[in-house]
């Protein structure tokens, strides 16, 4: 099996599994309990938090553990918005290409008649800064922008948007779920007020993530309780936190890993384009995070390509959101102005730390012979 779906989730290393298992076995107390089991858990939680904070470049008190990025995103937008409301700021601004779950929150806010605006993107998937400048005005409470897009891999201009948010007096939340682990990250220098991330995108367990919240920024909790300095209630998921810390500690030299993965991604895209006609890479000209390749083979429907990949033992995904049999084109490609039939042909191959040059060589040798006859038919059909 060749796993090219690292943007969906990543395989945990043996060290991560061991950290989770050892914590579940040996440190099963509740960190709020006063007896020795509780104190042991409290100590382990503090140690894991210190480790997470060290790798991410934040203070331990700036980390709020959550059940993942979806919850961190909700906490950031709802919590920062609620805290800013008294100052007469009500508007919330999202980019049009946020993660589907985050855009569902935007839709829920619209249904509650809250003022919500969206920043558009250019044809290459980069953020439209004119649209950002129009959307971010003095009535804005929160701007929520992803650091790297999960479908295209396109890097978003966090510094430019921070300048706009700062000038307007708005808070900036960045969903860095597809960025942390794929590119060097340091919260102290990142410039956002709040940053979401998720352990399972960087080799950690599912169901654990964090919101990093800059010291002194007011946030209204969405889950009440004494944990996480009253910012997120609920007994801490200590085994998962330990696995998250182990995954972050295991990242090592992120820049070196990223350049290796970017080379493999480029070799993959160039190899496919050499071997087959009509291979189009979405957002090819834009700055992209290492490892993400989003392409279409002519207008071959994604499911046809995915079926051939499956035949070869390659795990990948489409850009379409499939729900009960029907498929809708990706909202990201739609926002980029990609026509429906081309968007429904989009296939995402996402490489990661476990991807080898042999995996790419195999794919480049095995996939073109399976797709070439289909592409000829496809071209004939189009003509
Ligand atoms: N944001 C982005 C950009 C993502 O890619 C994902 C995961 N697909 C999420 C948020 C949600 O993360 P989680 O699974 O931790 O809730």
mmCIF file of C-alpha atoms and ligand atoms in Angstrom:
data_model
loop_
_atom_site.group_PDB
_atom_site.id
_atom_site.type_symbol
_atom_site.label_atom_id
_atom_site.label_comp_id
_atom_site.label_asym_id
_atom_site.label_seq_id
_atom_site.Cartn_x
_atom_site.Cartn_y
_atom_site.Cartn_z
ATOM 1 C CA UNK A 1 0.000 0.000 0.000
ATOM 2 C CA UNK A 2 1.286 3.478 -0.860
ATOM 3 C CA UNK A 3 -0.273 6.182 1.261
ATOM 4 C CA UNK A 4 -0.629 9.502 -0.553
ATOM 5 C CA UNK A 5 -3.353 11.041 1.582
ATOM 6 C CA UNK A 6 -1.308 12.759 4.280
ATOM 7 C CA UNK A 7 -3.564 15.832 4.218
ATOM 8 C CA UNK A 8 -6.439 13.624 5.404
ATOM 9 C CA UNK A 9 -4.426 12.105 8.226
ATOM 10 C CA UNK A 10 -0.931 10.809 8.925
ATOM 11 C CA UNK A 11 0.323 7.466 10.239
ATOM 12 C CA UNK A 12 1.566 7.708 13.831
ATOM 13 C CA UNK A 13 5.154 6.690 14.536
ATOM 14 C CA UNK A 14 5.960 3.911 16.992
ATOM 15 C CA UNK A 15 7.099 6.594 19.457
ATOM 16 C CA UNK A 16 3.686 8.280 19.350
ATOM 17 C CA UNK A 17 1.832 4.993 19.871
ATOM 18 C CA UNK A 18 4.172 4.160 22.743
ATOM 19 C CA UNK A 19 3.596 7.566 24.380
ATOM 20 C CA UNK A 20 -0.203 7.111 24.213
ATOM 21 C CA UNK A 21 -0.050 3.534 25.468
ATOM 22 C CA UNK A 22 2.375 4.274 28.293
ATOM 23 C CA UNK A 23 0.255 7.209 29.456
ATOM 24 C CA UNK A 24 -2.981 5.199 29.353
ATOM 25 C CA UNK A 25 -1.310 2.387 31.259
ATOM 26 C CA UNK A 26 0.681 4.266 33.853
ATOM 27 C CA UNK A 27 -0.812 7.742 34.179
ATOM 28 C CA UNK A 28 -4.557 7.214 34.196
ATOM 29 C CA UNK A 29 -5.434 9.675 36.943
ATOM 30 C CA UNK A 30 -7.549 12.791 36.531
ATOM 31 C CA UNK A 31 -5.245 15.812 36.484
ATOM 32 C CA UNK A 32 -7.739 17.688 38.710
ATOM 33 C CA UNK A 33 -7.630 15.092 41.525
ATOM 34 C CA UNK A 34 -5.684 15.883 44.665
ATOM 35 C CA UNK A 35 -4.452 12.330 45.407
ATOM 36 C CA UNK A 36 -1.216 10.876 44.032
ATOM 37 C CA UNK A 37 -2.802 9.523 40.818
ATOM 38 C CA UNK A 38 -4.157 12.994 40.088
ATOM 39 C CA UNK A 39 -0.902 14.696 40.933
ATOM 40 C CA UNK A 40 0.972 12.274 38.702
ATOM 41 C CA UNK A 41 -1.422 13.102 35.846
ATOM 42 C CA UNK A 42 -1.093 16.814 36.523
ATOM 43 C CA UNK A 43 2.698 16.502 36.347
ATOM 44 C CA UNK A 44 2.530 14.556 33.078
ATOM 45 C CA UNK A 45 0.095 17.088 31.599
ATOM 46 C CA UNK A 46 2.405 19.946 32.564
ATOM 47 C CA UNK A 47 5.412 18.180 31.058
ATOM 48 C CA UNK A 48 3.561 17.443 27.795
ATOM 49 C CA UNK A 49 2.285 21.026 27.613
ATOM 50 C CA UNK A 50 5.811 22.375 28.139
ATOM 51 C CA UNK A 51 7.058 20.142 25.356
ATOM 52 C CA UNK A 52 4.262 21.204 22.956
ATOM 53 C CA UNK A 53 4.895 24.867 23.783
ATOM 54 C CA UNK A 54 8.649 24.535 23.254
ATOM 55 C CA UNK A 55 8.250 23.005 19.780
ATOM 56 C CA UNK A 56 5.550 25.505 18.740
ATOM 57 C CA UNK A 57 7.334 28.571 20.109
ATOM 58 C CA UNK A 58 4.615 29.635 22.533
ATOM 59 C CA UNK A 59 4.263 29.882 26.299
ATOM 60 C CA UNK A 60 2.705 26.855 28.040
ATOM 61 C CA UNK A 61 -0.090 29.178 29.226
ATOM 62 C CA UNK A 62 -0.832 30.063 25.588
ATOM 63 C CA UNK A 63 -1.813 26.459 24.706
ATOM 64 C CA UNK A 64 -5.434 25.364 25.032
ATOM 65 C CA UNK A 65 -5.881 21.665 24.293
ATOM 66 C CA UNK A 66 -9.015 20.857 22.304
ATOM 67 C CA UNK A 67 -10.498 17.794 20.586
ATOM 68 C CA UNK A 68 -8.878 18.857 17.317
ATOM 69 C CA UNK A 69 -8.780 21.681 14.822
ATOM 70 C CA UNK A 70 -12.534 21.780 14.232
ATOM 71 C CA UNK A 71 -13.114 22.580 17.892
ATOM 72 C CA UNK A 72 -10.142 24.968 18.020
ATOM 73 C CA UNK A 73 -11.558 26.821 15.001
ATOM 74 C CA UNK A 74 -14.979 27.091 16.641
ATOM 75 C CA UNK A 75 -13.461 28.224 19.937
ATOM 76 C CA UNK A 76 -11.376 30.883 18.217
ATOM 77 C CA UNK A 77 -14.126 32.400 16.095
ATOM 78 C CA UNK A 78 -16.949 32.164 18.636
ATOM 79 C CA UNK A 79 -14.750 32.983 21.632
ATOM 80 C CA UNK A 80 -12.959 35.961 20.088
ATOM 81 C CA UNK A 81 -16.205 37.240 18.581
ATOM 82 C CA UNK A 82 -18.064 37.069 21.904
ATOM 83 C CA UNK A 83 -15.189 38.835 23.663
ATOM 84 C CA UNK A 84 -15.111 41.680 21.099
ATOM 85 C CA UNK A 85 -18.858 42.187 20.840
ATOM 86 C CA UNK A 86 -19.116 44.658 23.720
ATOM 87 C CA UNK A 87 -16.791 46.936 21.763
ATOM 88 C CA UNK A 88 -19.445 47.239 19.042
ATOM 89 C CA UNK A 89 -17.704 44.877 16.672
ATOM 90 C CA UNK A 90 -19.897 42.171 15.209
ATOM 91 C CA UNK A 91 -18.636 41.233 11.763
ATOM 92 C CA UNK A 92 -16.724 38.003 11.121
ATOM 93 C CA UNK A 93 -14.619 37.514 8.016
ATOM 94 C CA UNK A 94 -13.618 34.111 6.630
ATOM 95 C CA UNK A 95 -11.744 33.226 3.478
ATOM 96 C CA UNK A 96 -13.949 31.481 0.916
ATOM 97 C CA UNK A 97 -11.618 28.468 0.891
ATOM 98 C CA UNK A 98 -11.560 27.559 4.596
ATOM 99 C CA UNK A 99 -11.982 23.939 5.596
ATOM 100 C CA UNK A 100 -15.519 22.654 4.933
ATOM 101 C CA UNK A 101 -16.233 22.333 8.665
ATOM 102 C CA UNK A 102 -15.201 25.915 9.252
ATOM 103 C CA UNK A 103 -17.351 27.190 6.401
ATOM 104 C CA UNK A 104 -20.250 25.239 7.910
ATOM 105 C CA UNK A 105 -19.724 27.349 11.050
ATOM 106 C CA UNK A 106 -19.817 30.474 8.873
ATOM 107 C CA UNK A 107 -23.127 29.299 7.389
ATOM 108 C CA UNK A 108 -24.528 28.615 10.868
ATOM 109 C CA UNK A 109 -23.574 32.162 11.917
ATOM 110 C CA UNK A 110 -25.275 33.576 8.823
ATOM 111 C CA UNK A 111 -28.391 31.564 9.719
ATOM 112 C CA UNK A 112 -28.278 33.313 13.120
ATOM 113 C CA UNK A 113 -28.228 36.638 11.229
ATOM 114 C CA UNK A 114 -24.699 37.537 12.241
ATOM 115 C CA UNK A 115 -22.819 39.670 9.732
ATOM 116 C CA UNK A 116 -20.335 37.429 7.900
ATOM 117 C CA UNK A 117 -18.153 38.237 4.900
ATOM 118 C CA UNK A 118 -15.904 36.109 2.751
ATOM 119 C CA UNK A 119 -12.551 36.919 1.171
ATOM 120 C CA UNK A 120 -12.261 35.533 -2.345
ATOM 121 C CA UNK A 121 -9.313 33.868 -4.026
ATOM 122 C CA UNK A 122 -7.579 34.373 -7.364
ATOM 123 C CA UNK A 123 -7.608 31.825 -10.199
ATOM 124 C CA UNK A 124 -4.351 30.328 -8.889
ATOM 125 C CA UNK A 125 -5.815 29.745 -5.433
ATOM 126 C CA UNK A 126 -3.956 32.599 -3.711
ATOM 127 C CA UNK A 127 -5.918 34.999 -1.528
ATOM 128 C CA UNK A 128 -7.369 38.059 -3.265
ATOM 129 C CA UNK A 129 -5.864 40.849 -1.172
ATOM 130 C CA UNK A 130 -8.175 43.513 -2.657
ATOM 131 C CA UNK A 131 -11.124 41.442 -1.540
ATOM 132 C CA UNK A 132 -9.462 41.126 1.897
ATOM 133 C CA UNK A 133 -8.964 44.896 2.127
ATOM 134 C CA UNK A 134 -12.648 45.465 1.240
ATOM 135 C CA UNK A 135 -13.894 42.908 3.774
ATOM 136 C CA UNK A 136 -11.756 43.925 6.775
ATOM 137 C CA UNK A 137 -13.244 47.168 8.130
ATOM 138 C CA UNK A 138 -13.620 48.829 11.545
ATOM 139 C CA UNK A 139 -16.734 46.790 12.454
ATOM 140 C CA UNK A 140 -14.884 43.465 12.133
ATOM 141 C CA UNK A 141 -14.360 41.432 15.305
ATOM 142 C CA UNK A 142 -12.520 38.425 13.901
ATOM 143 C CA UNK A 143 -10.775 37.493 10.676
ATOM 144 C CA UNK A 144 -10.344 33.746 10.217
ATOM 145 C CA UNK A 145 -7.883 32.543 7.610
ATOM 146 C CA UNK A 146 -6.122 29.250 6.982
ATOM 147 C CA UNK A 147 -2.318 29.184 6.675
ATOM 148 C CA UNK A 148 -2.277 26.502 3.976
ATOM 149 C CA UNK A 149 -5.216 25.119 2.052
ATOM 150 C CA UNK A 150 -5.959 21.444 2.622
ATOM 151 C CA UNK A 151 -6.900 20.795 -1.024
ATOM 152 C CA UNK A 152 -4.490 22.906 -3.080
ATOM 153 C CA UNK A 153 -1.710 23.370 -0.514
ATOM 154 C CA UNK A 154 -1.661 27.094 -1.358
ATOM 155 C CA UNK A 155 -0.028 29.230 1.330
ATOM 156 C CA UNK A 156 -2.096 32.194 2.458
ATOM 157 C CA UNK A 157 -0.558 35.661 3.080
ATOM 158 C CA UNK A 158 -0.874 35.678 6.864
ATOM 159 C CA UNK A 159 1.390 38.744 7.285
ATOM 160 C CA UNK A 160 -0.609 40.873 4.821
ATOM 161 C CA UNK A 161 -3.907 39.905 6.412
ATOM 162 C CA UNK A 162 -2.483 40.512 9.871
ATOM 163 C CA UNK A 163 -1.584 44.064 8.793
ATOM 164 C CA UNK A 164 -5.154 44.610 7.538
ATOM 165 C CA UNK A 165 -6.647 43.129 10.720
ATOM 166 C CA UNK A 166 -4.359 45.200 12.930
ATOM 167 C CA UNK A 167 -5.201 48.403 11.097
ATOM 168 C CA UNK A 168 -8.910 47.654 11.551
ATOM 169 C CA UNK A 169 -8.487 46.654 15.220
ATOM 170 C CA UNK A 170 -9.763 43.127 14.518
ATOM 171 C CA UNK A 171 -8.460 39.847 15.913
ATOM 172 C CA UNK A 172 -6.755 37.413 13.543
ATOM 173 C CA UNK A 173 -7.320 33.674 13.861
ATOM 174 C CA UNK A 174 -5.280 31.349 11.642
ATOM 175 C CA UNK A 175 -6.143 27.704 10.992
ATOM 176 C CA UNK A 176 -2.633 26.272 10.660
ATOM 177 C CA UNK A 177 -3.777 22.628 10.588
ATOM 178 C CA UNK A 178 -2.181 21.978 7.179
ATOM 179 C CA UNK A 179 0.837 24.166 7.888
ATOM 180 C CA UNK A 180 2.340 23.070 11.207
ATOM 181 C CA UNK A 181 4.614 20.098 10.578
ATOM 182 C CA UNK A 182 4.855 20.888 6.863
ATOM 183 C CA UNK A 183 6.670 24.232 7.180
ATOM 184 C CA UNK A 184 8.698 25.842 9.984
ATOM 185 C CA UNK A 185 6.341 27.399 12.519
ATOM 186 C CA UNK A 186 6.996 29.624 15.511
ATOM 187 C CA UNK A 187 3.977 31.088 17.287
ATOM 188 C CA UNK A 188 5.947 33.983 18.800
ATOM 189 C CA UNK A 189 6.847 35.190 15.314
ATOM 190 C CA UNK A 190 3.674 34.108 13.518
ATOM 191 C CA UNK A 191 1.718 37.216 14.314
ATOM 192 C CA UNK A 192 -1.797 35.779 14.646
ATOM 193 C CA UNK A 193 -3.780 36.262 17.854
ATOM 194 C CA UNK A 194 -4.947 32.651 17.789
ATOM 195 C CA UNK A 195 -3.794 29.589 15.849
ATOM 196 C CA UNK A 196 -5.523 26.206 15.444
ATOM 197 C CA UNK A 197 -3.757 22.939 14.867
ATOM 198 C CA UNK A 198 -4.505 19.227 14.921
ATOM 199 C CA UNK A 199 -2.226 16.387 16.074
ATOM 200 C CA UNK A 200 -3.345 13.806 13.534
ATOM 201 C CA UNK A 201 -2.082 15.897 10.614
ATOM 202 C CA UNK A 202 1.462 15.739 11.965
ATOM 203 C CA UNK A 203 1.850 12.150 13.116
ATOM 204 C CA UNK A 204 -0.151 12.386 16.348
ATOM 205 C CA UNK A 205 -3.422 10.821 17.486
ATOM 206 C CA UNK A 206 -6.865 11.862 16.260
ATOM 207 C CA UNK A 207 -9.198 13.763 18.564
ATOM 208 C CA UNK A 208 -6.563 16.092 19.983
ATOM 209 C CA UNK A 209 -5.412 19.513 18.876
ATOM 210 C CA UNK A 210 -4.863 22.945 20.276
ATOM 211 C CA UNK A 211 -5.765 26.559 20.047
ATOM 212 C CA UNK A 212 -2.734 28.724 20.696
ATOM 213 C CA UNK A 213 -3.943 31.997 22.156
ATOM 214 C CA UNK A 214 -1.649 34.962 22.527
ATOM 215 C CA UNK A 215 -1.268 36.097 26.126
ATOM 216 C CA UNK A 216 -3.626 38.917 27.053
ATOM 217 C CA UNK A 217 -6.173 38.239 24.277
ATOM 218 C CA UNK A 218 -9.715 37.927 25.651
ATOM 219 C CA UNK A 219 -11.603 34.769 24.699
ATOM 220 C CA UNK A 220 -14.993 33.571 25.866
ATOM 221 C CA UNK A 221 -14.977 29.814 26.572
ATOM 222 C CA UNK A 222 -17.396 27.657 24.604
ATOM 223 C CA UNK A 223 -17.132 24.660 26.947
ATOM 224 C CA UNK A 224 -17.285 25.874 30.520
ATOM 225 C CA UNK A 225 -15.254 24.244 33.264
ATOM 226 C CA UNK A 226 -12.106 24.698 35.300
ATOM 227 C CA UNK A 227 -9.626 23.022 32.945
ATOM 228 C CA UNK A 228 -7.266 24.808 30.552
ATOM 229 C CA UNK A 229 -7.369 27.927 32.762
ATOM 230 C CA UNK A 230 -11.159 28.021 32.425
ATOM 231 C CA UNK A 231 -10.876 28.486 28.650
ATOM 232 C CA UNK A 232 -11.938 24.914 27.719
ATOM 233 C CA UNK A 233 -13.705 22.690 30.187
ATOM 234 C CA UNK A 234 -13.582 18.898 30.219
ATOM 235 C CA UNK A 235 -11.184 16.362 31.722
ATOM 236 C CA UNK A 236 -7.950 16.580 29.775
ATOM 237 C CA UNK A 237 -7.307 13.736 27.314
ATOM 238 C CA UNK A 238 -3.874 13.044 28.731
ATOM 239 C CA UNK A 239 -2.895 10.012 26.582
ATOM 240 C CA UNK A 240 -3.744 11.989 23.451
ATOM 241 C CA UNK A 241 -1.881 15.057 24.733
ATOM 242 C CA UNK A 242 1.169 12.848 25.381
ATOM 243 C CA UNK A 243 0.900 11.476 21.821
ATOM 244 C CA UNK A 244 0.547 15.021 20.454
ATOM 245 C CA UNK A 245 3.700 16.084 22.324
ATOM 246 C CA UNK A 246 5.598 13.021 21.074
ATOM 247 C CA UNK A 247 4.525 13.773 17.479
ATOM 248 C CA UNK A 248 5.696 17.387 17.743
ATOM 249 C CA UNK A 249 8.992 16.340 19.360
ATOM 250 C CA UNK A 250 9.455 13.855 16.511
ATOM 251 C CA UNK A 251 9.054 16.446 13.752
ATOM 252 C CA UNK A 252 12.773 17.226 13.808
ATOM 253 C CA UNK A 253 14.106 19.501 11.089
ATOM 254 C CA UNK A 254 10.845 20.533 9.398
ATOM 255 C CA UNK A 255 12.550 22.686 6.736
ATOM 256 C CA UNK A 256 14.810 19.817 5.626
ATOM 257 C CA UNK A 257 11.868 17.391 5.525
ATOM 258 C CA UNK A 258 9.789 19.893 3.572
ATOM 259 C CA UNK A 259 12.437 20.372 0.916
ATOM 260 C CA UNK A 260 12.746 16.587 0.436
ATOM 261 C CA UNK A 261 8.962 16.235 0.154
ATOM 262 C CA UNK A 262 8.669 19.233 -2.202
ATOM 263 C CA UNK A 263 11.242 17.617 -4.496
ATOM 264 C CA UNK A 264 9.249 14.379 -4.555
ATOM 265 C CA UNK A 265 6.047 16.319 -5.239
ATOM 266 C CA UNK A 266 7.699 18.202 -8.120
ATOM 267 C CA UNK A 267 9.092 14.951 -9.536
ATOM 268 C CA UNK A 268 5.627 13.421 -9.338
ATOM 269 C CA UNK A 269 3.923 16.324 -11.116
ATOM 270 C CA UNK A 270 6.593 16.688 -13.792
ATOM 271 C CA UNK A 271 6.747 12.934 -14.361
ATOM 272 C CA UNK A 272 2.988 12.651 -14.813
ATOM 273 C CA UNK A 273 2.958 15.634 -17.168
ATOM 274 C CA UNK A 274 5.753 14.113 -19.241
ATOM 275 C CA UNK A 275 4.081 10.724 -19.440
ATOM 276 C CA UNK A 276 0.500 11.775 -20.120
ATOM 277 C CA UNK A 277 -1.295 14.460 -22.121
ATOM 278 C CA UNK A 278 -3.723 16.910 -20.493
ATOM 279 C CA UNK A 279 -2.399 16.638 -16.922
ATOM 280 C CA UNK A 280 -3.290 19.898 -15.206
ATOM 281 C CA UNK A 281 -1.965 20.837 -11.766
ATOM 282 C CA UNK A 282 -4.245 23.203 -9.865
ATOM 283 C CA UNK A 283 -2.473 26.161 -8.217
ATOM 284 C CA UNK A 284 0.825 25.032 -9.779
ATOM 285 C CA UNK A 285 2.167 28.582 -9.998
ATOM 286 C CA UNK A 286 1.220 29.598 -6.461
ATOM 287 C CA UNK A 287 3.389 29.223 -3.362
ATOM 288 C CA UNK A 288 2.364 25.853 -1.948
ATOM 289 C CA UNK A 289 3.143 23.885 1.149
ATOM 290 C CA UNK A 290 5.368 20.866 0.468
ATOM 291 C CA UNK A 291 3.658 17.609 -0.391
ATOM 292 C CA UNK A 292 0.279 18.645 -1.734
ATOM 293 C CA UNK A 293 -0.480 17.940 -5.376
ATOM 294 C CA UNK A 294 -3.952 18.636 -6.691
ATOM 295 C CA UNK A 295 -4.446 17.623 -10.287
ATOM 296 C CA UNK A 296 -6.784 16.463 -12.982
ATOM 297 C CA UNK A 297 -6.195 14.115 -15.875
ATOM 298 C CA UNK A 298 -8.052 15.787 -18.732
ATOM 299 C CA UNK A 299 -11.678 15.638 -17.706
ATOM 300 C CA UNK A 300 -11.549 12.059 -16.395
ATOM 301 C CA UNK A 301 -13.905 11.961 -13.413
ATOM 302 C CA UNK A 302 -11.988 11.701 -10.143
ATOM 303 C CA UNK A 303 -13.614 8.387 -9.251
ATOM 304 C CA UNK A 304 -12.207 6.802 -12.433
ATOM 305 C CA UNK A 305 -8.673 7.893 -11.525
ATOM 306 C CA UNK A 306 -9.123 6.921 -7.873
ATOM 307 C CA UNK A 307 -10.300 3.473 -8.917
ATOM 308 C CA UNK A 308 -7.109 2.989 -10.993
ATOM 309 C CA UNK A 309 -5.003 4.241 -8.082
ATOM 310 C CA UNK A 310 -6.756 1.791 -5.793
ATOM 311 C CA UNK A 311 -5.967 -0.983 -8.269
ATOM 312 C CA UNK A 312 -2.307 -0.018 -7.850
ATOM 313 C CA UNK A 313 -2.572 0.020 -4.063
ATOM 314 C CA UNK A 314 -2.316 3.801 -3.842
ATOM 315 C CA UNK A 315 -4.481 5.708 -1.341
ATOM 316 C CA UNK A 316 -5.495 9.204 -2.493
ATOM 317 C CA UNK A 317 -8.605 11.348 -2.414
ATOM 318 C CA UNK A 318 -10.779 13.479 -4.636
ATOM 319 C CA UNK A 319 -11.500 17.139 -4.259
ATOM 320 C CA UNK A 320 -15.205 16.565 -4.297
ATOM 321 C CA UNK A 321 -17.314 16.468 -1.181
ATOM 322 C CA UNK A 322 -19.243 13.245 -1.505
ATOM 323 C CA UNK A 323 -22.444 12.880 0.387
ATOM 324 C CA UNK A 324 -24.767 9.900 0.097
ATOM 325 C CA UNK A 325 -23.867 9.005 -3.457
ATOM 326 C CA UNK A 326 -23.951 12.481 -4.965
ATOM 327 C CA UNK A 327 -20.817 14.548 -5.392
ATOM 328 C CA UNK A 328 -20.448 18.269 -5.441
ATOM 329 C CA UNK A 329 -17.398 20.011 -6.890
ATOM 330 C CA UNK A 330 -14.872 21.259 -4.364
ATOM 331 C CA UNK A 331 -15.765 24.680 -2.932
ATOM 332 C CA UNK A 332 -12.076 25.595 -3.176
ATOM 333 C CA UNK A 333 -11.918 24.966 -6.926
ATOM 334 C CA UNK A 334 -15.293 26.638 -7.398
ATOM 335 C CA UNK A 335 -13.957 29.738 -5.589
ATOM 336 C CA UNK A 336 -10.976 29.679 -7.968
ATOM 337 C CA UNK A 337 -13.406 29.807 -10.907
ATOM 338 C CA UNK A 338 -12.709 26.238 -12.082
ATOM 339 C CA UNK A 339 -15.606 24.887 -14.197
ATOM 340 C CA UNK A 340 -17.717 22.116 -12.651
ATOM 341 C CA UNK A 341 -16.559 19.268 -14.918
ATOM 342 C CA UNK A 342 -12.896 20.117 -14.320
ATOM 343 C CA UNK A 343 -13.466 20.389 -10.567
ATOM 344 C CA UNK A 344 -15.142 16.978 -10.551
ATOM 345 C CA UNK A 345 -11.962 15.582 -12.143
ATOM 346 C CA UNK A 346 -9.737 16.803 -9.287
ATOM 347 C CA UNK A 347 -7.597 14.246 -7.473
ATOM 348 C CA UNK A 348 -5.432 15.088 -4.483
ATOM 349 C CA UNK A 349 -2.167 13.275 -3.876
ATOM 350 C CA UNK A 350 -0.639 14.377 -0.578
ATOM 351 C CA UNK A 351 2.853 13.241 0.325
ATOM 352 C CA UNK A 352 4.330 13.177 3.791
ATOM 353 C CA UNK A 353 7.170 12.095 6.031
ATOM 354 C CA UNK A 354 6.719 8.412 5.173
ATOM 355 C CA UNK A 355 6.669 8.957 1.382
ATOM 356 C CA UNK A 356 9.754 7.612 -0.373
ATOM 357 C CA UNK A 357 11.293 8.191 -3.805
ATOM 358 C CA UNK A 358 10.428 4.539 -4.537
ATOM 359 C CA UNK A 359 6.732 5.268 -3.975
ATOM 360 C CA UNK A 360 6.871 8.079 -6.529
ATOM 361 C CA UNK A 361 8.909 6.024 -9.026
ATOM 362 C CA UNK A 362 6.350 3.208 -8.742
ATOM 363 C CA UNK A 363 3.443 5.558 -9.326
ATOM 364 C CA UNK A 364 5.158 7.172 -12.309
ATOM 365 C CA UNK A 365 5.803 3.750 -13.840
ATOM 366 C CA UNK A 366 2.410 2.187 -13.098
ATOM 367 C CA UNK A 367 -0.218 4.906 -13.456
ATOM 368 C CA UNK A 368 0.404 6.319 -16.968
ATOM 369 C CA UNK A 369 -0.195 2.983 -18.783
ATOM 370 C CA UNK A 370 -3.570 2.680 -17.015
ATOM 371 C CA UNK A 371 -4.687 6.234 -17.754
ATOM 372 C CA UNK A 372 -3.248 6.781 -21.260
ATOM 373 C CA UNK A 373 -5.982 4.831 -23.123
ATOM 374 C CA UNK A 374 -8.694 6.560 -21.091
ATOM 375 C CA UNK A 375 -7.209 9.975 -21.839
ATOM 376 C CA UNK A 376 -7.115 9.212 -25.567
ATOM 377 C CA UNK A 377 -10.804 8.288 -25.434
ATOM 378 C CA UNK A 378 -11.489 11.359 -23.353
ATOM 379 C CA UNK A 379 -9.718 13.610 -25.887
ATOM 380 C CA UNK A 380 -11.567 11.946 -28.790
ATOM 381 C CA UNK A 381 -14.830 12.437 -26.960
ATOM 382 C CA UNK A 382 -14.045 16.110 -26.312
ATOM 383 C CA UNK A 383 -13.153 16.638 -29.996
HETATM 384 N N1 LIG B 1 -8.787 22.652 9.189
HETATM 385 C C1 LIG B 1 -8.121 22.141 8.150
HETATM 386 C C2 LIG B 1 -7.425 23.066 7.204
HETATM 387 C C3 LIG B 1 -8.083 20.765 7.959
HETATM 388 O O1 LIG B 1 -7.427 20.247 6.925
HETATM 389 C C4 LIG B 1 -8.766 19.918 8.878
HETATM 390 C C5 LIG B 1 -8.758 18.419 8.746
HETATM 391 N N2 LIG B 1 -9.119 17.925 7.500
HETATM 392 C C6 LIG B 1 -9.460 20.518 9.937
HETATM 393 C C7 LIG B 1 -9.436 21.881 10.059
HETATM 394 C C8 LIG B 1 -10.195 19.691 10.957
HETATM 395 O O2 LIG B 1 -9.299 19.083 11.834
HETATM 396 P P1 LIG B 1 -9.761 17.991 12.897
HETATM 397 O O3 LIG B 1 -9.839 16.711 12.161
HETATM 398 O O4 LIG B 1 -8.665 17.964 13.922
HETATM 399 O O5 LIG B 1 -11.039 18.455 13.498
#
